[in-house]
Amino acid sequence: MQRERVADDIYVFTSDLYAQVTAGAVVTSEGAILIDTLAFPEETLAIKNFLEKRLSCPVRVVINTHYHADHTFGTYLFGNALVVGHALCRELIDTRGRKSIEEARHNGPDFAHVIPILPSMVFRTGTLTIHLGDKTVELWHSPGHSPDSVVCLVNEDRVLFSADTLMPVPYFVDGSYEDFIRSLQALQGQTFETVVQGHGEVVLRGEVESKLQEDLEYLFRLQKNIEKALKSKNPDKALERIDIESCGKSRIPLNGIVQNLHVANLRTLYRQLRTAQLAE
Ligand SMILES: [Zn+2]
């Protein structure tokens, strides 16, 4: 696990074990706010030790940015913390999350002790504000990657934890293409010092707007290329030729995983657009 300090009191932890997934901690005089956990309990325990033993800062709040396993599997390690998330996150951990924990527990010793923890404080609309010590963290709904995704802004430092609303390639297979576009557009034109993506490297102030633009461009080009493929003689063949570069992205980040994400996006949007075409 890599640890990085992005502001005086804000740390980012990046997994060495799973898809460069990130977690963050806001350290305050009253304890820490943890934004997500890492997939493997051993890495989340390393975060807990760093905050609670090295910094003597107990974790008081855990935010689940969305229900996916790679972000929530470590919540159970913080039994004394208030767990916060979107109302849909609670519902999805209670259903799909339970199932994925059950499966993971059978898959080997790494996840043997993971148990489902549901957020006990939830919100549906607007902004949820958490005040702890001298810090203010604002959460708002940012669906697209998943139906329950939220982003978290540390107001005093203008550090945004975007979770999977920003990652090297937008990935909407479990969410909604249209929602994703709206959620990215909602982030445009705001000033952020740093944006912590759900996977991969942090985005610095000067790069935020171009990153948002590039992600939107990817989504638009993806749709355009698929529409073109649908009009061709052999749509399935044409679909295969839509590579990640033709949508303006590189296949290199996250050790090549982005290529798989792109192919899954392609199939999902293709099905959606084909169904729409048939209905016309
Ligand atoms: Zn993720």
mmCIF file of C-alpha atoms and ligand atoms in Angstrom:
data_model
loop_
_atom_site.group_PDB
_atom_site.id
_atom_site.type_symbol
_atom_site.label_atom_id
_atom_site.label_comp_id
_atom_site.label_asym_id
_atom_site.label_seq_id
_atom_site.Cartn_x
_atom_site.Cartn_y
_atom_site.Cartn_z
ATOM 1 C CA MET A 1 0.000 0.000 0.000
ATOM 2 C CA GLN A 2 1.262 3.478 -0.904
ATOM 3 C CA ARG A 3 0.649 6.454 1.390
ATOM 4 C CA GLU A 4 0.615 10.016 0.115
ATOM 5 C CA ARG A 5 -0.081 13.294 1.891
ATOM 6 C CA VAL A 6 -2.163 15.583 -0.338
ATOM 7 C CA ALA A 7 -2.755 18.349 2.247
ATOM 8 C CA ASP A 8 -1.569 18.995 5.824
ATOM 9 C CA ASP A 9 -4.242 16.733 7.316
ATOM 10 C CA ILE A 10 -5.300 14.625 4.359
ATOM 11 C CA TYR A 11 -3.812 11.292 3.357
ATOM 12 C CA VAL A 12 -4.426 9.038 0.384
ATOM 13 C CA PHE A 13 -3.759 5.296 0.503
ATOM 14 C CA THR A 14 -3.401 3.363 -2.736
ATOM 15 C CA SER A 15 -3.601 -0.411 -2.914
ATOM 16 C CA ASP A 16 -0.723 -2.503 -4.220
ATOM 17 C CA LEU A 17 -2.972 -5.557 -4.286
ATOM 18 C CA TYR A 18 -6.095 -4.556 -6.192
ATOM 19 C CA ALA A 19 -6.449 -2.195 -9.193
ATOM 20 C CA GLN A 20 -4.801 0.783 -7.464
ATOM 21 C CA VAL A 21 -7.997 1.382 -5.524
ATOM 22 C CA THR A 22 -7.734 4.330 -3.131
ATOM 23 C CA ALA A 23 -8.940 5.281 0.339
ATOM 24 C CA GLY A 24 -8.488 8.620 2.050
ATOM 25 C CA ALA A 25 -8.281 9.994 5.574
ATOM 26 C CA VAL A 26 -9.062 13.454 6.883
ATOM 27 C CA VAL A 27 -7.293 13.894 10.205
ATOM 28 C CA THR A 28 -8.922 16.284 12.682
ATOM 29 C CA SER A 29 -8.494 17.212 16.352
ATOM 30 C CA GLU A 30 -11.569 15.051 17.099
ATOM 31 C CA GLY A 31 -10.514 11.946 15.170
ATOM 32 C CA ALA A 32 -10.353 10.838 11.560
ATOM 33 C CA ILE A 33 -12.873 10.609 8.749
ATOM 34 C CA LEU A 34 -12.037 7.667 6.523
ATOM 35 C CA ILE A 35 -13.251 7.806 2.952
ATOM 36 C CA ASP A 36 -13.576 4.205 1.763
ATOM 37 C CA THR A 37 -11.492 1.222 2.787
ATOM 38 C CA LEU A 38 -9.241 -0.929 0.613
ATOM 39 C CA ALA A 39 -10.242 -4.302 -0.786
ATOM 40 C CA PHE A 40 -7.877 -6.487 1.223
ATOM 41 C CA PRO A 41 -8.269 -6.388 5.032
ATOM 42 C CA GLU A 42 -4.481 -6.424 5.524
ATOM 43 C CA GLU A 43 -4.181 -3.106 3.676
ATOM 44 C CA THR A 44 -7.118 -1.549 5.528
ATOM 45 C CA LEU A 45 -5.520 -2.690 8.796
ATOM 46 C CA ALA A 46 -2.322 -0.893 7.772
ATOM 47 C CA ILE A 47 -4.369 2.307 7.344
ATOM 48 C CA LYS A 48 -6.009 1.771 10.732
ATOM 49 C CA ASN A 49 -2.625 1.265 12.402
ATOM 50 C CA PHE A 50 -1.182 4.347 10.759
ATOM 51 C CA LEU A 51 -4.081 6.572 11.859
ATOM 52 C CA GLU A 52 -4.800 5.135 15.276
ATOM 53 C CA LYS A 53 -1.302 4.094 16.429
ATOM 54 C CA ARG A 54 1.121 6.387 14.582
ATOM 55 C CA LEU A 55 -1.075 9.519 14.589
ATOM 56 C CA SER A 56 -3.175 8.601 17.683
ATOM 57 C CA CYS A 57 -6.235 9.618 15.712
ATOM 58 C CA PRO A 58 -9.143 7.169 16.094
ATOM 59 C CA VAL A 59 -11.390 6.705 13.067
ATOM 60 C CA ARG A 60 -14.751 8.238 14.021
ATOM 61 C CA VAL A 61 -16.497 8.191 10.633
ATOM 62 C CA VAL A 62 -16.238 5.808 7.669
ATOM 63 C CA ILE A 63 -17.761 6.994 4.399
ATOM 64 C CA ASN A 64 -18.775 4.316 1.879
ATOM 65 C CA THR A 65 -18.652 6.126 -1.478
ATOM 66 C CA HIS A 66 -20.559 3.207 -3.063
ATOM 67 C CA TYR A 67 -21.288 -0.421 -2.260
ATOM 68 C CA HIS A 68 -18.625 -2.127 -4.424
ATOM 69 C CA ALA A 69 -16.444 -4.647 -2.599
ATOM 70 C CA ASP A 70 -13.133 -2.993 -3.432
ATOM 71 C CA HIS A 71 -14.254 0.127 -1.524
ATOM 72 C CA THR A 72 -16.285 -1.309 1.368
ATOM 73 C CA PHE A 73 -14.826 -4.662 2.384
ATOM 74 C CA GLY A 74 -12.769 -3.091 5.196
ATOM 75 C CA THR A 75 -15.644 -1.262 6.925
ATOM 76 C CA TYR A 76 -16.037 -4.059 9.486
ATOM 77 C CA LEU A 77 -12.594 -3.210 10.916
ATOM 78 C CA PHE A 78 -13.951 0.075 12.356
ATOM 79 C CA GLY A 79 -16.568 -1.124 14.822
ATOM 80 C CA ASN A 80 -16.727 2.177 16.733
ATOM 81 C CA ALA A 81 -17.108 4.439 13.723
ATOM 82 C CA LEU A 82 -20.277 5.960 12.311
ATOM 83 C CA VAL A 83 -20.740 4.588 8.784
ATOM 84 C CA VAL A 84 -22.158 7.041 6.246
ATOM 85 C CA GLY A 85 -23.336 6.605 2.656
ATOM 86 C CA HIS A 86 -26.154 7.110 0.192
ATOM 87 C CA ALA A 87 -29.486 5.428 0.989
ATOM 88 C CA LEU A 88 -29.036 3.225 -2.092
ATOM 89 C CA CYS A 89 -25.606 2.171 -0.811
ATOM 90 C CA ARG A 90 -27.252 0.789 2.320
ATOM 91 C CA GLU A 91 -29.792 -1.109 0.191
ATOM 92 C CA LEU A 92 -27.140 -2.469 -2.164
ATOM 93 C CA ILE A 93 -24.752 -3.617 0.579
ATOM 94 C CA ASP A 94 -27.708 -5.345 2.199
ATOM 95 C CA THR A 95 -28.448 -7.261 -1.014
ATOM 96 C CA ARG A 96 -25.600 -7.536 -3.558
ATOM 97 C CA GLY A 97 -22.906 -6.700 -0.988
ATOM 98 C CA ARG A 98 -23.953 -9.552 1.275
ATOM 99 C CA LYS A 99 -23.745 -11.913 -1.680
ATOM 100 C CA SER A 100 -20.272 -10.768 -2.757
ATOM 101 C CA ILE A 101 -18.959 -11.095 0.812
ATOM 102 C CA GLU A 102 -20.405 -14.595 1.002
ATOM 103 C CA GLU A 103 -18.608 -15.504 -2.246
ATOM 104 C CA ALA A 104 -15.319 -13.894 -1.197
ATOM 105 C CA ARG A 105 -15.333 -15.718 2.129
ATOM 106 C CA HIS A 106 -15.446 -19.001 0.267
ATOM 107 C CA ASN A 107 -12.648 -17.981 -2.053
ATOM 108 C CA GLY A 108 -9.794 -18.026 0.401
ATOM 109 C CA PRO A 109 -8.481 -16.927 3.772
ATOM 110 C CA ASP A 110 -7.964 -13.228 2.908
ATOM 111 C CA PHE A 111 -11.652 -12.406 3.363
ATOM 112 C CA ALA A 112 -12.581 -14.992 5.995
ATOM 113 C CA HIS A 113 -13.513 -12.370 8.615
ATOM 114 C CA VAL A 114 -15.274 -9.822 6.409
ATOM 115 C CA ILE A 115 -18.860 -9.156 7.479
ATOM 116 C CA PRO A 116 -21.395 -6.806 5.859
ATOM 117 C CA ILE A 117 -21.737 -3.435 7.588
ATOM 118 C CA LEU A 118 -24.592 -1.179 6.471
ATOM 119 C CA PRO A 119 -24.239 2.603 6.622
ATOM 120 C CA SER A 120 -26.253 3.780 9.636
ATOM 121 C CA MET A 121 -26.482 7.378 8.468
ATOM 122 C CA VAL A 122 -27.763 7.855 4.935
ATOM 123 C CA PHE A 123 -29.085 10.590 2.666
ATOM 124 C CA ARG A 124 -30.986 10.568 -0.610
ATOM 125 C CA THR A 125 -30.933 14.081 -2.054
ATOM 126 C CA GLY A 126 -29.004 17.322 -1.637
ATOM 127 C CA THR A 127 -25.829 17.504 0.399
ATOM 128 C CA LEU A 128 -24.869 15.727 3.596
ATOM 129 C CA THR A 129 -22.369 17.700 5.680
ATOM 130 C CA ILE A 130 -20.127 16.104 8.280
ATOM 131 C CA HIS A 131 -18.469 18.398 10.834
ATOM 132 C CA LEU A 132 -15.628 16.879 12.810
ATOM 133 C CA GLY A 133 -12.992 18.922 14.639
ATOM 134 C CA ASP A 134 -11.976 21.729 12.315
ATOM 135 C CA LYS A 135 -12.993 19.970 9.095
ATOM 136 C CA THR A 136 -16.137 19.955 7.021
ATOM 137 C CA VAL A 137 -16.786 17.171 4.540
ATOM 138 C CA GLU A 138 -19.669 17.508 2.085
ATOM 139 C CA LEU A 139 -21.170 14.518 0.310
ATOM 140 C CA TRP A 140 -23.431 14.578 -2.703
ATOM 141 C CA HIS A 141 -24.946 11.950 -4.967
ATOM 142 C CA SER A 142 -22.915 11.336 -8.125
ATOM 143 C CA PRO A 143 -24.470 8.331 -9.898
ATOM 144 C CA GLY A 144 -23.116 6.827 -13.111
ATOM 145 C CA HIS A 145 -20.427 4.379 -12.050
ATOM 146 C CA SER A 146 -23.033 2.829 -9.761
ATOM 147 C CA PRO A 147 -26.523 3.988 -8.721
ATOM 148 C CA ASP A 148 -25.372 4.851 -5.188
ATOM 149 C CA SER A 149 -22.067 6.656 -5.889
ATOM 150 C CA VAL A 150 -21.263 9.816 -3.948
ATOM 151 C CA VAL A 151 -18.346 12.256 -4.016
ATOM 152 C CA CYS A 152 -16.847 13.872 -0.896
ATOM 153 C CA LEU A 153 -15.387 17.361 -0.706
ATOM 154 C CA VAL A 154 -13.139 18.470 2.153
ATOM 155 C CA ASN A 155 -14.263 22.062 2.144
ATOM 156 C CA GLU A 156 -11.359 23.760 3.949
ATOM 157 C CA ASP A 157 -8.758 22.198 1.631
ATOM 158 C CA ARG A 158 -10.848 21.924 -1.555
ATOM 159 C CA VAL A 159 -9.771 18.298 -1.856
ATOM 160 C CA LEU A 160 -12.357 16.198 -3.687
ATOM 161 C CA PHE A 161 -12.595 12.457 -3.153
ATOM 162 C CA SER A 162 -14.365 11.614 -6.384
ATOM 163 C CA ALA A 163 -14.462 7.840 -5.823
ATOM 164 C CA ASP A 164 -15.154 6.034 -9.108
ATOM 165 C CA THR A 165 -16.860 9.043 -10.685
ATOM 166 C CA LEU A 166 -13.265 9.707 -11.727
ATOM 167 C CA MET A 167 -10.910 6.910 -12.624
ATOM 168 C CA PRO A 168 -8.589 6.447 -15.618
ATOM 169 C CA VAL A 169 -11.563 5.389 -17.788
ATOM 170 C CA PRO A 170 -15.215 6.115 -16.866
ATOM 171 C CA TYR A 171 -16.842 2.750 -16.141
ATOM 172 C CA PHE A 172 -20.644 2.638 -16.182
ATOM 173 C CA VAL A 173 -21.491 -1.057 -16.580
ATOM 174 C CA ASP A 174 -23.142 -1.248 -13.128
ATOM 175 C CA GLY A 175 -24.551 2.269 -13.370
ATOM 176 C CA SER A 176 -25.841 4.538 -16.080
ATOM 177 C CA TYR A 177 -24.191 6.162 -19.080
ATOM 178 C CA GLU A 178 -26.544 9.168 -18.950
ATOM 179 C CA ASP A 179 -26.125 9.684 -15.202
ATOM 180 C CA PHE A 180 -22.356 9.524 -15.621
ATOM 181 C CA ILE A 181 -22.382 12.416 -18.076
ATOM 182 C CA ARG A 182 -24.523 14.535 -15.733
ATOM 183 C CA SER A 183 -22.317 13.727 -12.729
ATOM 184 C CA LEU A 184 -19.122 14.686 -14.584
ATOM 185 C CA GLN A 185 -20.709 17.889 -15.857
ATOM 186 C CA ALA A 186 -21.704 18.773 -12.276
ATOM 187 C CA LEU A 187 -17.996 18.773 -11.344
ATOM 188 C CA GLN A 188 -16.969 21.121 -14.156
ATOM 189 C CA GLY A 189 -16.147 24.725 -13.336
ATOM 190 C CA GLN A 190 -15.550 24.149 -9.623
ATOM 191 C CA THR A 191 -12.169 24.795 -8.067
ATOM 192 C CA PHE A 192 -10.458 21.797 -6.524
ATOM 193 C CA GLU A 193 -6.893 21.772 -5.214
ATOM 194 C CA THR A 194 -6.625 18.029 -5.687
ATOM 195 C CA VAL A 195 -8.964 15.305 -6.861
ATOM 196 C CA VAL A 196 -8.472 11.814 -5.472
ATOM 197 C CA GLN A 197 -9.743 9.280 -8.004
ATOM 198 C CA GLY A 198 -11.271 5.980 -6.883
ATOM 199 C CA HIS A 199 -8.479 4.173 -8.733
ATOM 200 C CA GLY A 200 -5.112 5.439 -9.926
ATOM 201 C CA GLU A 201 -3.142 8.605 -9.410
ATOM 202 C CA VAL A 202 -4.380 11.832 -7.822
ATOM 203 C CA VAL A 203 -5.281 14.660 -10.183
ATOM 204 C CA LEU A 204 -3.702 18.039 -9.415
ATOM 205 C CA ARG A 205 -5.458 21.393 -9.641
ATOM 206 C CA GLY A 206 -4.190 22.358 -13.085
ATOM 207 C CA GLU A 207 -5.285 19.036 -14.591
ATOM 208 C CA VAL A 208 -8.805 18.704 -13.188
ATOM 209 C CA GLU A 209 -10.744 20.511 -15.922
ATOM 210 C CA SER A 210 -8.932 18.730 -18.742
ATOM 211 C CA LYS A 211 -9.452 15.380 -17.004
ATOM 212 C CA LEU A 212 -13.217 16.031 -16.758
ATOM 213 C CA GLN A 213 -13.288 17.141 -20.386
ATOM 214 C CA GLU A 214 -11.356 14.064 -21.483
ATOM 215 C CA ASP A 215 -13.715 11.695 -19.618
ATOM 216 C CA LEU A 216 -16.784 13.342 -21.136
ATOM 217 C CA GLU A 217 -15.128 13.207 -24.547
ATOM 218 C CA TYR A 218 -14.540 9.461 -24.048
ATOM 219 C CA LEU A 219 -18.227 8.885 -23.292
ATOM 220 C CA PHE A 220 -19.385 10.975 -26.271
ATOM 221 C CA ARG A 221 -16.942 9.336 -28.695
ATOM 222 C CA LEU A 222 -17.900 5.886 -27.439
ATOM 223 C CA GLN A 223 -21.546 6.563 -28.279
ATOM 224 C CA LYS A 224 -20.706 8.091 -31.671
ATOM 225 C CA ASN A 225 -18.492 5.145 -32.630
ATOM 226 C CA ILE A 226 -21.137 2.616 -31.583
ATOM 227 C CA GLU A 227 -23.831 4.449 -33.539
ATOM 228 C CA LYS A 228 -21.588 4.289 -36.582
ATOM 229 C CA ALA A 229 -21.041 0.561 -36.021
ATOM 230 C CA LEU A 230 -24.799 -0.021 -35.755
ATOM 231 C CA LYS A 231 -25.261 1.497 -39.209
ATOM 232 C CA SER A 232 -22.613 -0.704 -40.830
ATOM 233 C CA LYS A 233 -23.246 -3.996 -42.650
ATOM 234 C CA ASN A 234 -21.740 -6.100 -39.916
ATOM 235 C CA PRO A 235 -22.229 -4.269 -36.603
ATOM 236 C CA ASP A 236 -20.566 -6.956 -34.468
ATOM 237 C CA LYS A 237 -17.372 -6.822 -36.531
ATOM 238 C CA ALA A 238 -17.427 -3.016 -36.533
ATOM 239 C CA LEU A 239 -17.845 -3.051 -32.754
ATOM 240 C CA GLU A 240 -14.651 -5.055 -32.327
ATOM 241 C CA ARG A 241 -12.701 -2.334 -34.101
ATOM 242 C CA ILE A 242 -13.689 0.382 -31.605
ATOM 243 C CA ASP A 243 -10.569 0.390 -29.490
ATOM 244 C CA ILE A 244 -9.904 2.535 -26.459
ATOM 245 C CA GLU A 245 -7.612 4.876 -28.423
ATOM 246 C CA SER A 246 -10.377 5.668 -30.907
ATOM 247 C CA CYS A 247 -12.316 7.032 -27.916
ATOM 248 C CA GLY A 248 -9.381 9.206 -26.866
ATOM 249 C CA LYS A 249 -7.947 7.130 -24.005
ATOM 250 C CA SER A 250 -4.744 5.209 -23.437
ATOM 251 C CA ARG A 251 -4.760 1.486 -22.655
ATOM 252 C CA ILE A 252 -1.832 1.770 -20.253
ATOM 253 C CA PRO A 253 -3.255 2.893 -16.842
ATOM 254 C CA LEU A 254 -4.104 0.414 -14.043
ATOM 255 C CA ASN A 255 -1.750 -2.143 -15.606
ATOM 256 C CA GLY A 256 -3.970 -2.508 -18.624
ATOM 257 C CA ILE A 257 -7.220 -3.157 -16.692
ATOM 258 C CA VAL A 258 -8.702 -0.090 -18.421
ATOM 259 C CA GLN A 259 -8.790 -2.086 -21.651
ATOM 260 C CA ASN A 260 -11.198 -4.591 -20.024
ATOM 261 C CA LEU A 261 -13.300 -1.742 -18.649
ATOM 262 C CA HIS A 262 -13.502 -0.221 -22.120
ATOM 263 C CA VAL A 263 -14.654 -3.493 -23.714
ATOM 264 C CA ALA A 264 -17.326 -3.925 -21.024
ATOM 265 C CA ASN A 265 -18.494 -0.319 -21.559
ATOM 266 C CA LEU A 266 -18.641 -0.935 -25.275
ATOM 267 C CA ARG A 267 -20.847 -4.018 -24.940
ATOM 268 C CA THR A 268 -23.149 -2.391 -22.410
ATOM 269 C CA LEU A 269 -23.774 0.753 -24.438
ATOM 270 C CA TYR A 270 -24.054 -1.270 -27.654
ATOM 271 C CA ARG A 271 -26.853 -3.382 -26.153
ATOM 272 C CA GLN A 272 -28.579 -0.257 -24.906
ATOM 273 C CA LEU A 273 -28.384 1.591 -28.228
ATOM 274 C CA ARG A 274 -29.382 -1.481 -30.247
ATOM 275 C CA THR A 275 -32.458 -1.974 -28.076
ATOM 276 C CA ALA A 276 -33.337 1.683 -28.573
ATOM 277 C CA GLN A 277 -32.841 1.320 -32.342
ATOM 278 C CA LEU A 278 -35.085 -1.760 -32.490
ATOM 279 C CA ALA A 279 -37.777 0.104 -30.592
ATOM 280 C CA GLU A 280 -37.856 2.902 -33.170
HETATM 281 ZN ZN ZN B 1 -13.802 0.771 -7.653
#
